[in-house]
Structures are given as structure tokens and as C-alpha cells.
Amino acid sequence: MDLRDNSILEAPTVVVEPPGPKSRELLGAQEDMETTSLNYPKYFRVAIREARGSTVVDVDGNVFLDWVAGIAVMNLGHNNPTIREAVEKQLDSIWHSLEIPTEVRVEFLKRFRSTLSFEPRVLFTTTGADACEAAVKIARWKTKKKKVIVFEGAYHGITAGTLGFTYQGEYKRFTPVYDDQAIRVPYPYQFRCKDEDCLNHSLHAVEEAIKLNADEVAGVMVEPILGEGGYVVPPVGFLRGLREIADRWNVVLIVDEVQSGVGRTGKVWAHQWEGIEPDIMCASKAIGSGIPISLVAYRRDLTDLPRAFHLGTYRGNPLGLAAGKAVLENLTEDLLERVRAVGEMMKTRFQEINEEISGGRMDVRGRGFMIGFELVKEEKRPWPEGTTAMIDSLFKRGVLMYKCGIHNNVLRFMAPLTTPEKLLDRGLQVFSSALEEVERRRTS
Ligand SMILES: Cc1ncc(COP(=O)(O)O)c(C=O)c1O
């Protein structure tokens, strides 16, 4: 790997039980002034001083191993020197340019295009949800139809336009949701599938839904691996099956790579595992390495879009583009190979821990550095309390790990792809001790 990893190699180091006094002070000030609706500070009771590579230092001097990476954003590690140089260079040039071309914009576009097997046109957006909104808008524009087939467990954002496509009810309580634009079908979630042929059960549901609503369906929107829905890896053939169905019915296939993209699964884009070409792809999160940037790429021959089809002042921010270009340049075949090999090793180790401590009760699945560890009480009964207890126990021992899943019971491993193996080893030891503690509490 020629990317310079700058993780703090002594991690994890807990010098004072978090939250230490300085963290408490900053947390208190935040609580006083910010909204009460924050989420992450409820789980990670700490204030951050700095972050490097796959490590995060709090204001009291604790060094954490970061297996969250800002929710799959810091794929090349925090404060990556190579990305930093690219952004610093851009700071000398221009910070905001509307849609007027700059060198960095064109260089980014060329580099981005080289990562795809289809000829894209790119529409820059500002967030993952904005990209998904624009994607659906393009599908509707192309087909002059409204409805979108979406999946159980899906997460495409929580703006008014995307909330109807997102699955989980807890996000929908706060705003009117136009669910009638979404037709919900099962994702092939093998661990929880009632049908033996999970793959065809799901594909059949998609095709039936299109058939029944043929005059209204614009497209199918899918995550190649379910992200917020539980790091669920579908059986091989799922995306190919969707591609065939979309072609058969002349509807648009939208692949949402917001969480699964940018090398996370060991390919630049997760749909490339199945060798398919989407009609529209959404990307965000890791593409800017922490500097907000997102986009929709659509097949060049799909449609022409009129002027001002989708707007947003900050779209295609030059600093994000500089970071993005550097990120894509550094997603080398060597790095992707490492993600695949080390990811497999991590999955095996998680499975060994599962066997050893939980008698193999839990479900371990994933691809590359996108691994889910689903906690169940007995049989397959979800264990969300155990999952929260794990987050807490890991945190106290110096490892940051977060959850997902429709039952809030999946721990997700989403460390930076550059994390040194030594630190992964240490993280696994901590994971093992935390699981032992949580299992002990379950049976006592
Ligand atoms: C697959 C997927 N799509 C869309 C989004 C929404 O992205 P954002 O939070 O940037 O709006 C997310 C966020 O987690 C995501 O995982």
C-alpha cells in the first residue's frame, strides 16, 4: 500500500474512563446549545480532539480504535496525508465555483468515469439523500412514471423526497411521508428469510410488483448490500436478476452506492461484484473523505436533462472534488485486493469468536470491510439490548463500533480500509472480551 497510514499504533489506550472531565465539559456545552435530537453522542460519550488513520483521540487523551469511520466515510483513514495534500493544494486555488468548470472538476470527472464500466453523465448533489432524490427524479423524467420499487430494510435518506423509500418506521414518525410512491418488496435477507429460495422469492416479488403496476413504475432502487438495514449481503445473482427484470419491463435500475461504494467491499463500487451496469448510480459518503460531496451518475444514453433540472448551491464543491479525485486515484488494485483478503480474514475471525463465545448463535456476513455481526438472544430472536451493551462495552475498552439493522441488533464493522492488521488484531481481542462480558450478563 503506498498510501501513508498515520494511525496511532499504540491504540487502544484508555487513560481515563470515558467520558473524562474535559469530554464531560464539552458534551455538557453541546447539550446546552444543540438540539436534543442528536444520536451519536448518546452512544459515544466523548469529545474528540483529533483523528488519524484508524484512530481517534479524545480531549482527555484516550486513543480509540475507530471501526465506525464516520459511518463508512473515512475509507482512507482520518487526516490521510495524501488526501490532505490534495485539499491543501485546492485551498490555494478556489473554494467555491458554482457549476463553472475548474481543472479539479474536470480531472475529478475523468477519474470518476474511469471507475465505471458504463459511460456516465454526472449530476453533482450535496448529500447521499440528495443524490437519491435526484436519481429518482431522473428515473421519473425518463419514464414519465412515478412509482419506485424499493426494499424492506432500505435506507435512502430522510429528506421529504427520500423518506418514502426508506424502510424504517422510526424515521417516518416526524414528517408526512408519501409512501404511496414506493412499492415495498423483500430484500433477500437469508438469515431471516422464510422462503427457502430467498433469492427467487425476492426477485419474483419485484417482477410481480412491476407487472401489477406496469403503467406506474419508473424504476427499482436498490442497495447492493443493505447498509442501515443490517449489512445484509444478498445471494449472488440478485443484482443480475434485477438487471434482467428492469430490462424486461423497461424500467430504470438505480443502484445506491452511498454506503457500499468507494472500495468498502473490495471493489470500487459494490455492484461490480456482479458485473452489472446500473442505469443510475448514487454516490456520497467516502468519495470526499469527510468533505461533503455527492453525485448521481446516469447512463449517457438514458435521457437528456433540461437546464436547472436539479439544483443546490454547494453541488460539486472544489474542495470535495480535490479530495474525491485523490481518493479515487488511491483506490488502487493493491488496496482493493487488501480489502478483499483482510476482509475475509476479519469475517473468519468474527465467526470464530461467534463460535467460541456464543456457540455460533450470531450471524456473521459481509464483503470486504463491510461486515455485519447480528446479535440474537436465542434461536433468531433479535437482541438489541445486547447490541447496545456491546457498543458500550467496546467503547469503554477503546473501540468505536456502531449498530444497524431493522431490529437494531447488528454490529457493523466499517473501519478505514487502510487499518493496519496489528490494530485489527487488537480490535478483535477487545471484541472478544466485550462479547464474553455481554454474554455472561445475559446468562447471569
Ligand atoms: C445507502 C444510503 N443511501 C443514502 C443515504 C443518505 O445519505 P446522507 O446521510 O448523506 O443523506 C445513506 C446514509 O447512510 C445510505 O447509507
Short mmCIF file of C-alpha atoms and ligand atoms in Angstrom, two decimals:
data_model
loop_
_atom_site.label_atom_id
_atom_site.label_comp_id
_atom_site.label_asym_id
_atom_site.label_seq_id
_atom_site.Cartn_x
_atom_site.Cartn_y
_atom_site.Cartn_z
CA MET A 1 0.00 0.00 0.00
CA ASP A 2 1.57 3.31 -0.92
CA LEU A 3 -0.99 5.32 1.00
CA ARG A 4 0.68 6.68 4.09
CA ASP A 5 -1.29 5.38 7.05
CA ASN A 6 -0.88 7.56 10.12
CA SER A 7 -2.84 5.59 12.72
CA ILE A 8 -1.62 5.81 16.30
CA LEU A 9 -0.14 2.36 16.66
CA GLU A 10 -0.49 2.13 20.45
CA ALA A 11 -4.29 2.21 20.18
CA PRO A 12 -6.47 1.47 22.01
CA THR A 13 -5.23 3.33 25.08
CA VAL A 14 -7.73 4.21 27.77
CA VAL A 15 -6.12 6.57 30.29
CA VAL A 16 -9.32 7.69 31.95
CA GLU A 17 -12.72 6.02 31.79
CA PRO A 18 -14.69 7.89 29.14
CA PRO A 19 -16.16 10.40 29.40
CA GLY A 20 -13.21 12.05 31.15
CA PRO A 21 -13.55 15.53 32.70
CA LYS A 22 -12.74 17.51 29.54
CA SER A 23 -15.13 15.42 27.47
CA ARG A 24 -17.88 15.93 30.02
CA GLU A 25 -17.41 19.67 29.83
CA LEU A 26 -17.73 19.77 26.04
CA LEU A 27 -20.60 17.29 25.99
CA GLY A 28 -22.40 19.47 28.53
CA ALA A 29 -21.88 22.61 26.44
CA GLN A 30 -23.13 20.84 23.35
CA GLU A 31 -26.18 19.53 25.15
CA ASP A 32 -26.93 23.03 26.32
CA MET A 33 -26.86 24.60 22.85
CA GLU A 34 -27.62 21.93 20.25
CA THR A 35 -30.83 20.12 19.54
CA THR A 36 -31.92 17.36 21.86
CA SER A 37 -32.36 15.09 18.85
CA LEU A 38 -28.68 14.14 18.48
CA ASN A 39 -27.95 10.43 18.17
CA TYR A 40 -24.25 9.51 18.25
CA PRO A 41 -23.25 11.42 21.42
CA LYS A 42 -25.75 9.21 23.23
CA TYR A 43 -23.62 6.17 22.39
CA PHE A 44 -20.13 7.64 22.33
CA ARG A 45 -19.90 9.82 25.45
CA VAL A 46 -16.73 11.60 24.46
CA ALA A 47 -15.42 14.77 22.80
CA ILE A 48 -12.82 14.39 20.06
CA ARG A 49 -9.51 16.22 19.90
CA GLU A 50 -8.14 14.75 16.69
CA ALA A 51 -8.25 11.70 14.48
CA ARG A 52 -5.55 9.98 12.46
CA GLY A 53 -5.79 6.94 10.25
CA SER A 54 -7.99 4.43 12.02
CA THR A 55 -7.59 6.04 15.42
CA VAL A 56 -9.40 8.83 17.27
CA VAL A 57 -8.06 10.75 20.27
CA ASP A 58 -10.45 12.27 22.79
CA VAL A 59 -9.84 15.51 24.67
CA ASP A 60 -8.77 13.57 27.78
CA GLY A 61 -6.07 11.64 25.92
CA ASN A 62 -7.85 8.31 25.33
CA VAL A 63 -6.99 6.77 21.98
CA PHE A 64 -9.80 4.80 20.34
CA LEU A 65 -9.72 2.33 17.50
CA ASP A 66 -12.23 3.60 15.01
CA TRP A 67 -14.43 0.91 13.47
CA VAL A 68 -17.10 3.45 12.56
CA ALA A 69 -15.11 5.71 10.22
CA GLY A 70 -17.83 8.36 10.36
CA ILE A 71 -20.33 5.75 9.07
CA ALA A 72 -18.26 4.42 6.20
CA VAL A 73 -16.94 7.85 5.23
CA MET A 74 -13.25 7.79 6.15
CA ASN A 75 -12.36 4.82 3.95
CA LEU A 76 -8.78 6.01 3.53
CA GLY A 77 -8.44 6.95 7.19
CA HIS A 78 -8.73 10.22 9.08
CA ASN A 79 -6.45 13.05 8.14
CA ASN A 80 -4.89 10.99 5.39
CA PRO A 81 -1.70 12.83 4.35
CA THR A 82 -2.23 12.17 0.62
CA ILE A 83 -5.81 13.47 0.65
CA ARG A 84 -4.81 16.34 2.89
CA GLU A 85 -2.16 17.48 0.39
CA ALA A 86 -4.72 17.45 -2.42
CA VAL A 87 -7.16 19.55 -0.38
CA GLU A 88 -4.43 21.96 0.73
CA LYS A 89 -3.42 22.48 -2.88
CA GLN A 90 -7.02 23.25 -3.77
CA LEU A 91 -7.25 25.74 -0.88
CA ASP A 92 -4.69 27.86 -2.74
CA SER A 93 -6.87 27.92 -5.82
CA ILE A 94 -10.68 28.20 -5.42
CA TRP A 95 -13.13 27.01 -2.75
CA HIS A 96 -16.48 27.50 -4.43
CA SER A 97 -17.25 27.78 -8.12
CA LEU A 98 -20.94 27.03 -8.78
CA GLU A 99 -21.08 24.94 -11.96
CA ILE A 100 -18.33 26.84 -13.74
CA PRO A 101 -15.59 24.40 -14.74
CA THR A 102 -12.30 24.27 -12.91
CA GLU A 103 -9.37 21.99 -13.56
CA VAL A 104 -10.14 19.95 -10.48
CA ARG A 105 -13.74 19.45 -11.59
CA VAL A 106 -12.76 18.08 -14.97
CA GLU A 107 -9.96 15.95 -13.51
CA PHE A 108 -12.38 14.51 -10.98
CA LEU A 109 -14.90 13.72 -13.71
CA LYS A 110 -12.29 11.92 -15.81
CA ARG A 111 -11.08 9.89 -12.85
CA PHE A 112 -14.61 9.08 -11.75
CA ARG A 113 -15.57 7.95 -15.25
CA SER A 114 -12.59 5.57 -15.30
CA THR A 115 -14.04 3.69 -12.28
CA LEU A 116 -17.21 2.69 -14.16
CA SER A 117 -17.90 0.22 -16.93
CA PHE A 118 -20.55 2.47 -18.46
CA GLU A 119 -20.29 5.94 -19.95
CA PRO A 120 -21.84 8.20 -17.34
CA ARG A 121 -23.17 11.70 -17.25
CA VAL A 122 -22.68 13.18 -13.80
CA LEU A 123 -25.01 15.39 -11.82
CA PHE A 124 -23.43 16.67 -8.63
CA THR A 125 -25.54 16.78 -5.48
CA THR A 126 -24.78 17.67 -1.86
CA THR A 127 -25.66 14.66 0.32
CA GLY A 128 -26.49 10.99 -0.06
CA ALA A 129 -30.21 11.69 0.25
CA ASP A 130 -29.98 14.49 -2.30
CA ALA A 131 -28.30 12.05 -4.70
CA CYS A 132 -31.10 9.51 -4.18
CA GLU A 133 -33.75 12.20 -4.72
CA ALA A 134 -32.09 13.26 -7.94
CA ALA A 135 -31.78 9.63 -9.06
CA VAL A 136 -35.50 9.01 -8.62
CA LYS A 137 -36.26 12.30 -10.34
CA ILE A 138 -34.21 11.23 -13.36
CA ALA A 139 -35.96 7.84 -13.48
CA ARG A 140 -39.34 9.60 -13.39
CA TRP A 141 -38.31 12.11 -16.01
CA LYS A 142 -37.13 9.34 -18.30
CA THR A 143 -40.21 7.11 -17.92
CA LYS A 144 -42.87 9.73 -17.13
CA LYS A 145 -43.98 7.33 -14.39
CA LYS A 146 -43.94 7.86 -10.64
CA LYS A 147 -43.60 4.74 -8.52
CA VAL A 148 -40.40 3.12 -7.38
CA ILE A 149 -39.85 -0.44 -6.23
CA VAL A 150 -37.83 -0.35 -3.01
CA PHE A 151 -36.81 -2.94 -0.45
CA GLU A 152 -37.53 -3.87 3.13
CA GLY A 153 -34.64 -2.56 5.21
CA ALA A 154 -33.69 0.08 2.63
CA TYR A 155 -32.23 3.41 3.63
CA HIS A 156 -32.01 6.17 1.07
CA GLY A 157 -32.15 9.20 3.37
CA ILE A 158 -34.68 11.14 5.40
CA THR A 159 -35.48 14.18 3.28
CA ALA A 160 -39.16 14.53 2.41
CA GLY A 161 -38.38 13.11 -1.04
CA THR A 162 -36.48 10.03 0.12
CA LEU A 163 -38.26 9.15 3.34
CA GLY A 164 -40.97 7.28 1.47
CA PHE A 165 -38.29 4.99 0.01
CA THR A 166 -36.53 4.42 3.33
CA TYR A 167 -37.94 1.48 5.28
CA GLN A 168 -37.68 2.06 8.98
CA GLY A 169 -40.78 3.49 10.62
CA GLU A 170 -38.90 5.24 13.42
CA TYR A 171 -37.70 7.89 10.95
CA LYS A 172 -41.15 8.42 9.49
CA ARG A 173 -42.87 9.45 12.67
CA PHE A 174 -41.90 13.07 12.34
CA THR A 175 -42.98 14.09 8.88
CA PRO A 176 -45.73 13.30 6.40
CA VAL A 177 -44.44 10.58 4.13
CA TYR A 178 -45.65 9.91 0.62
CA ASP A 179 -45.34 6.17 0.88
CA ASP A 180 -47.78 5.68 -1.97
CA GLN A 181 -44.91 6.39 -4.36
CA ALA A 182 -42.99 3.39 -3.03
CA ILE A 183 -43.79 -0.26 -3.60
CA ARG A 184 -42.06 -2.29 -0.93
CA VAL A 185 -40.70 -5.77 -1.62
CA PRO A 186 -38.50 -8.15 0.43
CA TYR A 187 -34.72 -7.90 0.22
CA PRO A 188 -33.10 -11.37 0.06
CA TYR A 189 -32.07 -11.49 3.72
CA GLN A 190 -31.02 -15.10 4.04
CA PHE A 191 -30.72 -15.22 7.82
CA ARG A 192 -34.34 -14.13 8.23
CA CYS A 193 -35.89 -15.35 5.01
CA LYS A 194 -38.95 -17.55 5.46
CA ASP A 195 -38.75 -18.86 1.93
CA GLU A 196 -36.09 -21.46 1.21
CA ASP A 197 -35.28 -19.89 -2.12
CA CYS A 198 -34.70 -16.44 -0.72
CA LEU A 199 -33.20 -15.02 -3.90
CA ASN A 200 -36.03 -16.02 -6.20
CA HIS A 201 -38.65 -15.13 -3.62
CA SER A 202 -37.37 -11.58 -3.72
CA LEU A 203 -36.85 -11.38 -7.48
CA HIS A 204 -40.31 -12.80 -8.03
CA ALA A 205 -41.80 -10.14 -5.73
CA VAL A 206 -40.05 -7.42 -7.73
CA GLU A 207 -41.32 -8.74 -11.03
CA GLU A 208 -44.87 -9.21 -9.74
CA ALA A 209 -44.90 -5.67 -8.34
CA ILE A 210 -43.84 -4.27 -11.69
CA LYS A 211 -46.31 -6.44 -13.56
CA LEU A 212 -49.20 -5.30 -11.35
CA ASN A 213 -48.23 -1.64 -11.65
CA ALA A 214 -46.73 -1.60 -15.12
CA ASP A 215 -48.26 1.76 -16.02
CA GLU A 216 -46.86 3.43 -12.95
CA VAL A 217 -43.42 2.00 -12.17
CA ALA A 218 -40.45 4.20 -13.09
CA GLY A 219 -37.73 2.06 -11.61
CA VAL A 220 -36.20 -0.15 -8.96
CA MET A 221 -33.86 1.37 -6.36
CA VAL A 222 -31.52 -0.99 -4.53
CA GLU A 223 -28.51 -1.07 -2.22
CA PRO A 224 -26.02 -3.72 -3.43
CA ILE A 225 -25.53 -4.59 0.27
CA LEU A 226 -28.13 -3.33 2.74
CA GLY A 227 -26.42 -0.68 4.85
CA GLU A 228 -28.59 0.79 7.58
CA GLY A 229 -30.88 -2.22 7.12
CA GLY A 230 -28.32 -4.56 8.66
CA TYR A 231 -25.25 -5.11 6.46
CA VAL A 232 -27.16 -7.81 4.61
CA VAL A 233 -25.31 -9.37 1.68
CA PRO A 234 -27.77 -10.68 -0.92
CA PRO A 235 -27.14 -14.03 -2.63
CA VAL A 236 -25.06 -13.89 -5.80
CA GLY A 237 -27.33 -13.27 -8.77
CA PHE A 238 -29.57 -10.72 -7.06
CA LEU A 239 -28.31 -7.68 -8.93
CA ARG A 240 -28.08 -9.60 -12.18
CA GLY A 241 -31.68 -10.72 -11.64
CA LEU A 242 -32.79 -7.14 -11.04
CA ARG A 243 -30.94 -6.00 -14.16
CA GLU A 244 -32.77 -8.61 -16.23
CA ILE A 245 -36.15 -7.66 -14.77
CA ALA A 246 -35.51 -3.95 -15.34
CA ASP A 247 -34.59 -4.66 -18.96
CA ARG A 248 -37.58 -6.91 -19.47
CA TRP A 249 -40.03 -4.29 -18.21
CA ASN A 250 -38.16 -1.27 -19.47
CA VAL A 251 -37.83 0.33 -16.05
CA VAL A 252 -34.79 2.11 -14.65
CA LEU A 253 -32.36 0.35 -12.30
CA ILE A 254 -30.99 2.71 -9.64
CA VAL A 255 -28.10 1.40 -7.56
CA ASP A 256 -27.50 3.27 -4.32
CA GLU A 257 -23.75 3.04 -3.58
CA VAL A 258 -23.76 5.74 -0.90
CA GLN A 259 -22.59 3.33 1.81
CA SER A 260 -21.25 0.37 -0.16
CA GLY A 261 -19.14 2.33 -2.64
CA VAL A 262 -15.60 3.71 -2.79
CA GLY A 263 -13.74 0.47 -2.13
CA ARG A 264 -15.64 -0.53 1.00
CA THR A 265 -16.45 -4.04 -0.28
CA GLY A 266 -13.16 -4.62 -2.14
CA LYS A 267 -14.40 -3.29 -5.49
CA VAL A 268 -14.62 0.42 -6.22
CA TRP A 269 -18.41 0.01 -6.49
CA ALA A 270 -20.19 -2.93 -4.87
CA HIS A 271 -22.39 -3.60 -7.93
CA GLN A 272 -19.18 -4.54 -9.77
CA TRP A 273 -19.13 -7.83 -7.85
CA GLU A 274 -21.92 -8.93 -10.18
CA GLY A 275 -20.60 -7.26 -13.29
CA ILE A 276 -23.83 -5.37 -13.93
CA GLU A 277 -24.32 -1.86 -15.20
CA PRO A 278 -26.87 0.28 -13.39
CA ASP A 279 -28.84 2.93 -15.29
CA ILE A 280 -28.32 5.35 -12.43
CA MET A 281 -25.88 5.21 -9.52
CA CYS A 282 -25.81 7.36 -6.37
CA ALA A 283 -22.55 8.02 -4.52
CA SER A 284 -21.59 10.09 -1.50
CA LYS A 285 -20.01 9.46 1.93
CA ALA A 286 -16.45 8.15 1.37
CA ILE A 287 -15.98 9.75 -2.01
CA GLY A 288 -15.00 13.06 -0.38
CA SER A 289 -13.08 11.54 2.55
CA GLY A 290 -15.02 13.69 5.01
CA ILE A 291 -15.50 16.73 2.77
CA PRO A 292 -19.16 16.73 1.70
CA ILE A 293 -19.66 15.78 -1.93
CA SER A 294 -22.14 13.54 -3.65
CA LEU A 295 -23.34 12.75 -7.13
CA VAL A 296 -25.61 10.84 -9.40
CA ALA A 297 -24.14 9.12 -12.43
CA TYR A 298 -26.59 8.09 -15.13
CA ARG A 299 -26.11 6.24 -18.38
CA ARG A 300 -25.27 8.67 -21.10
CA ASP A 301 -27.94 7.30 -23.42
CA LEU A 302 -30.64 7.20 -20.72
CA THR A 303 -32.03 10.68 -21.13
CA ASP A 304 -31.22 14.36 -21.60
CA LEU A 305 -32.00 16.61 -18.69
CA PRO A 306 -33.22 20.17 -19.11
CA ARG A 307 -31.46 23.20 -17.61
CA ALA A 308 -31.84 23.52 -13.83
CA PHE A 309 -33.33 20.04 -13.50
CA HIS A 310 -31.84 19.69 -10.02
CA LEU A 311 -30.23 22.47 -8.00
CA GLY A 312 -28.20 23.16 -4.87
CA THR A 313 -25.67 25.92 -4.19
CA TYR A 314 -22.92 23.68 -2.88
CA ARG A 315 -23.03 20.97 -5.55
CA GLY A 316 -19.59 19.96 -6.83
CA ASN A 317 -17.63 21.85 -4.21
CA PRO A 318 -13.99 22.20 -5.37
CA LEU A 319 -12.51 21.08 -2.04
CA GLY A 320 -14.68 17.96 -2.14
CA LEU A 321 -13.71 17.36 -5.75
CA ALA A 322 -9.99 17.67 -4.92
CA ALA A 323 -10.44 15.17 -2.09
CA GLY A 324 -12.57 12.93 -4.32
CA LYS A 325 -10.04 12.89 -7.13
CA ALA A 326 -7.28 11.93 -4.66
CA VAL A 327 -9.49 9.27 -3.07
CA LEU A 328 -10.28 7.64 -6.42
CA GLU A 329 -6.64 7.84 -7.53
CA ASN A 330 -5.62 6.00 -4.40
CA LEU A 331 -8.17 3.21 -4.66
CA THR A 332 -5.53 1.09 -6.33
CA GLU A 333 -5.95 -2.57 -7.25
CA ASP A 334 -3.47 -3.34 -4.42
CA LEU A 335 -5.65 -1.61 -1.88
CA LEU A 336 -8.82 -3.28 -3.17
CA GLU A 337 -7.10 -6.67 -3.05
CA ARG A 338 -6.12 -5.95 0.54
CA VAL A 339 -9.72 -5.06 1.42
CA ARG A 340 -10.92 -8.35 -0.05
CA ALA A 341 -8.24 -10.50 1.61
CA VAL A 342 -8.19 -8.80 5.01
CA GLY A 343 -11.99 -8.52 4.94
CA GLU A 344 -12.28 -12.30 4.51
CA MET A 345 -9.82 -12.81 7.35
CA MET A 346 -11.89 -10.48 9.58
CA LYS A 347 -15.09 -12.31 8.73
CA THR A 348 -13.46 -15.63 9.63
CA ARG A 349 -12.21 -14.21 12.92
CA PHE A 350 -15.64 -12.77 13.80
CA GLN A 351 -17.14 -16.16 13.03
CA GLU A 352 -14.55 -17.89 15.26
CA ILE A 353 -15.40 -15.51 18.09
CA ASN A 354 -19.09 -16.21 17.49
CA GLU A 355 -18.49 -19.98 17.68
CA GLU A 356 -16.25 -19.78 20.69
CA ILE A 357 -18.28 -17.40 22.83
CA SER A 358 -21.85 -17.60 21.54
CA GLY A 359 -21.93 -21.18 20.28
CA GLY A 360 -22.37 -19.90 16.72
CA ARG A 361 -25.75 -18.31 17.51
CA MET A 362 -24.98 -14.98 15.84
CA ASP A 363 -24.98 -14.36 12.10
CA VAL A 364 -21.75 -13.08 10.57
CA ARG A 365 -21.81 -11.83 6.99
CA GLY A 366 -20.19 -9.24 4.81
CA ARG A 367 -17.91 -8.37 1.98
CA GLY A 368 -14.57 -6.61 2.30
CA PHE A 369 -14.66 -4.13 5.17
CA MET A 370 -18.47 -4.12 5.32
CA ILE A 371 -19.19 -6.84 7.88
CA GLY A 372 -22.28 -7.34 9.99
CA PHE A 373 -22.48 -9.29 13.27
CA GLU A 374 -26.15 -9.90 14.05
CA LEU A 375 -26.90 -10.50 17.71
CA VAL A 376 -29.69 -12.86 18.67
CA LYS A 377 -30.87 -13.97 22.09
CA GLU A 378 -31.92 -17.50 21.36
CA GLU A 379 -32.95 -19.04 18.09
CA LYS A 380 -33.17 -15.97 15.87
CA ARG A 381 -34.80 -13.59 18.32
CA PRO A 382 -33.14 -10.17 17.84
CA TRP A 383 -31.06 -8.95 20.76
CA PRO A 384 -30.98 -5.13 20.55
CA GLU A 385 -30.16 -4.74 24.29
CA GLY A 386 -27.12 -6.99 23.82
CA THR A 387 -26.10 -4.89 20.83
CA THR A 388 -26.28 -1.64 22.81
CA ALA A 389 -24.39 -3.33 25.65
CA MET A 390 -21.69 -4.38 23.15
CA ILE A 391 -21.33 -0.81 21.83
CA ASP A 392 -20.91 0.39 25.39
CA SER A 393 -18.51 -2.34 26.44
CA LEU A 394 -16.37 -1.85 23.32
CA PHE A 395 -16.37 1.90 23.85
CA LYS A 396 -15.18 1.60 27.47
CA ARG A 397 -12.35 -0.63 26.23
CA GLY A 398 -11.36 1.82 23.50
CA VAL A 399 -13.07 0.54 20.35
CA LEU A 400 -15.71 2.54 18.49
CA MET A 401 -18.29 0.33 16.81
CA TYR A 402 -21.88 1.12 15.84
CA LYS A 403 -25.05 -0.76 15.00
CA CYS A 404 -27.63 -1.02 12.25
CA GLY A 405 -30.44 -3.36 11.24
CA ILE A 406 -34.21 -3.21 11.18
CA HIS A 407 -34.21 -4.68 14.70
CA ASN A 408 -31.26 -2.56 15.88
CA ASN A 409 -29.28 -5.71 16.57
CA VAL A 410 -26.42 -5.75 14.06
CA LEU A 411 -22.95 -4.53 14.93
CA ARG A 412 -21.22 -3.26 11.82
CA PHE A 413 -17.54 -3.33 11.11
CA MET A 414 -16.73 -0.39 8.85
CA ALA A 415 -13.14 0.51 9.78
CA PRO A 416 -10.98 2.52 7.39
CA LEU A 417 -9.72 0.26 4.60
CA THR A 418 -6.16 1.22 5.50
CA THR A 419 -6.30 0.00 9.13
CA PRO A 420 -3.05 -1.83 9.95
CA GLU A 421 -3.50 -5.54 10.71
CA LYS A 422 -1.93 -5.13 14.11
CA LEU A 423 -4.73 -2.76 15.09
CA LEU A 424 -7.38 -5.04 13.60
CA ASP A 425 -5.98 -7.87 15.75
CA ARG A 426 -6.22 -5.75 18.86
CA GLY A 427 -9.74 -4.71 17.98
CA LEU A 428 -10.74 -8.36 17.63
CA GLN A 429 -9.30 -9.17 21.05
CA VAL A 430 -11.35 -6.34 22.52
CA PHE A 431 -14.44 -7.51 20.63
CA SER A 432 -13.97 -10.99 22.01
CA SER A 433 -13.67 -9.75 25.63
CA ALA A 434 -16.68 -7.47 25.21
CA LEU A 435 -18.82 -10.30 23.84
CA GLU A 436 -17.74 -12.53 26.70
CA GLU A 437 -18.84 -9.88 29.19
CA VAL A 438 -22.18 -9.27 27.48
CA GLU A 439 -22.91 -13.00 27.16
CA ARG A 440 -22.04 -13.50 30.83
CA ARG A 441 -24.55 -10.82 31.80
CA ARG A 442 -27.18 -12.50 29.60
CA THR A 443 -26.93 -15.80 31.43
CA SER A 444 -26.43 -14.46 34.97
C1 LIG B 1 -27.36 3.62 1.17
C2 LIG B 1 -27.58 5.03 1.65
N1 LIG B 1 -28.23 5.89 0.87
C3 LIG B 1 -28.44 7.16 1.23
C4 LIG B 1 -28.01 7.63 2.46
C5 LIG B 1 -28.27 9.05 2.85
O1 LIG B 1 -27.08 9.77 2.87
P1 LIG B 1 -26.98 11.15 3.68
O2 LIG B 1 -26.98 10.80 5.13
O3 LIG B 1 -25.69 11.75 3.22
O4 LIG B 1 -28.15 11.96 3.28
C6 LIG B 1 -27.32 6.77 3.31
C7 LIG B 1 -26.85 7.21 4.63
O5 LIG B 1 -26.49 6.46 5.49
C8 LIG B 1 -27.10 5.42 2.89
O6 LIG B 1 -26.47 4.54 3.68
#
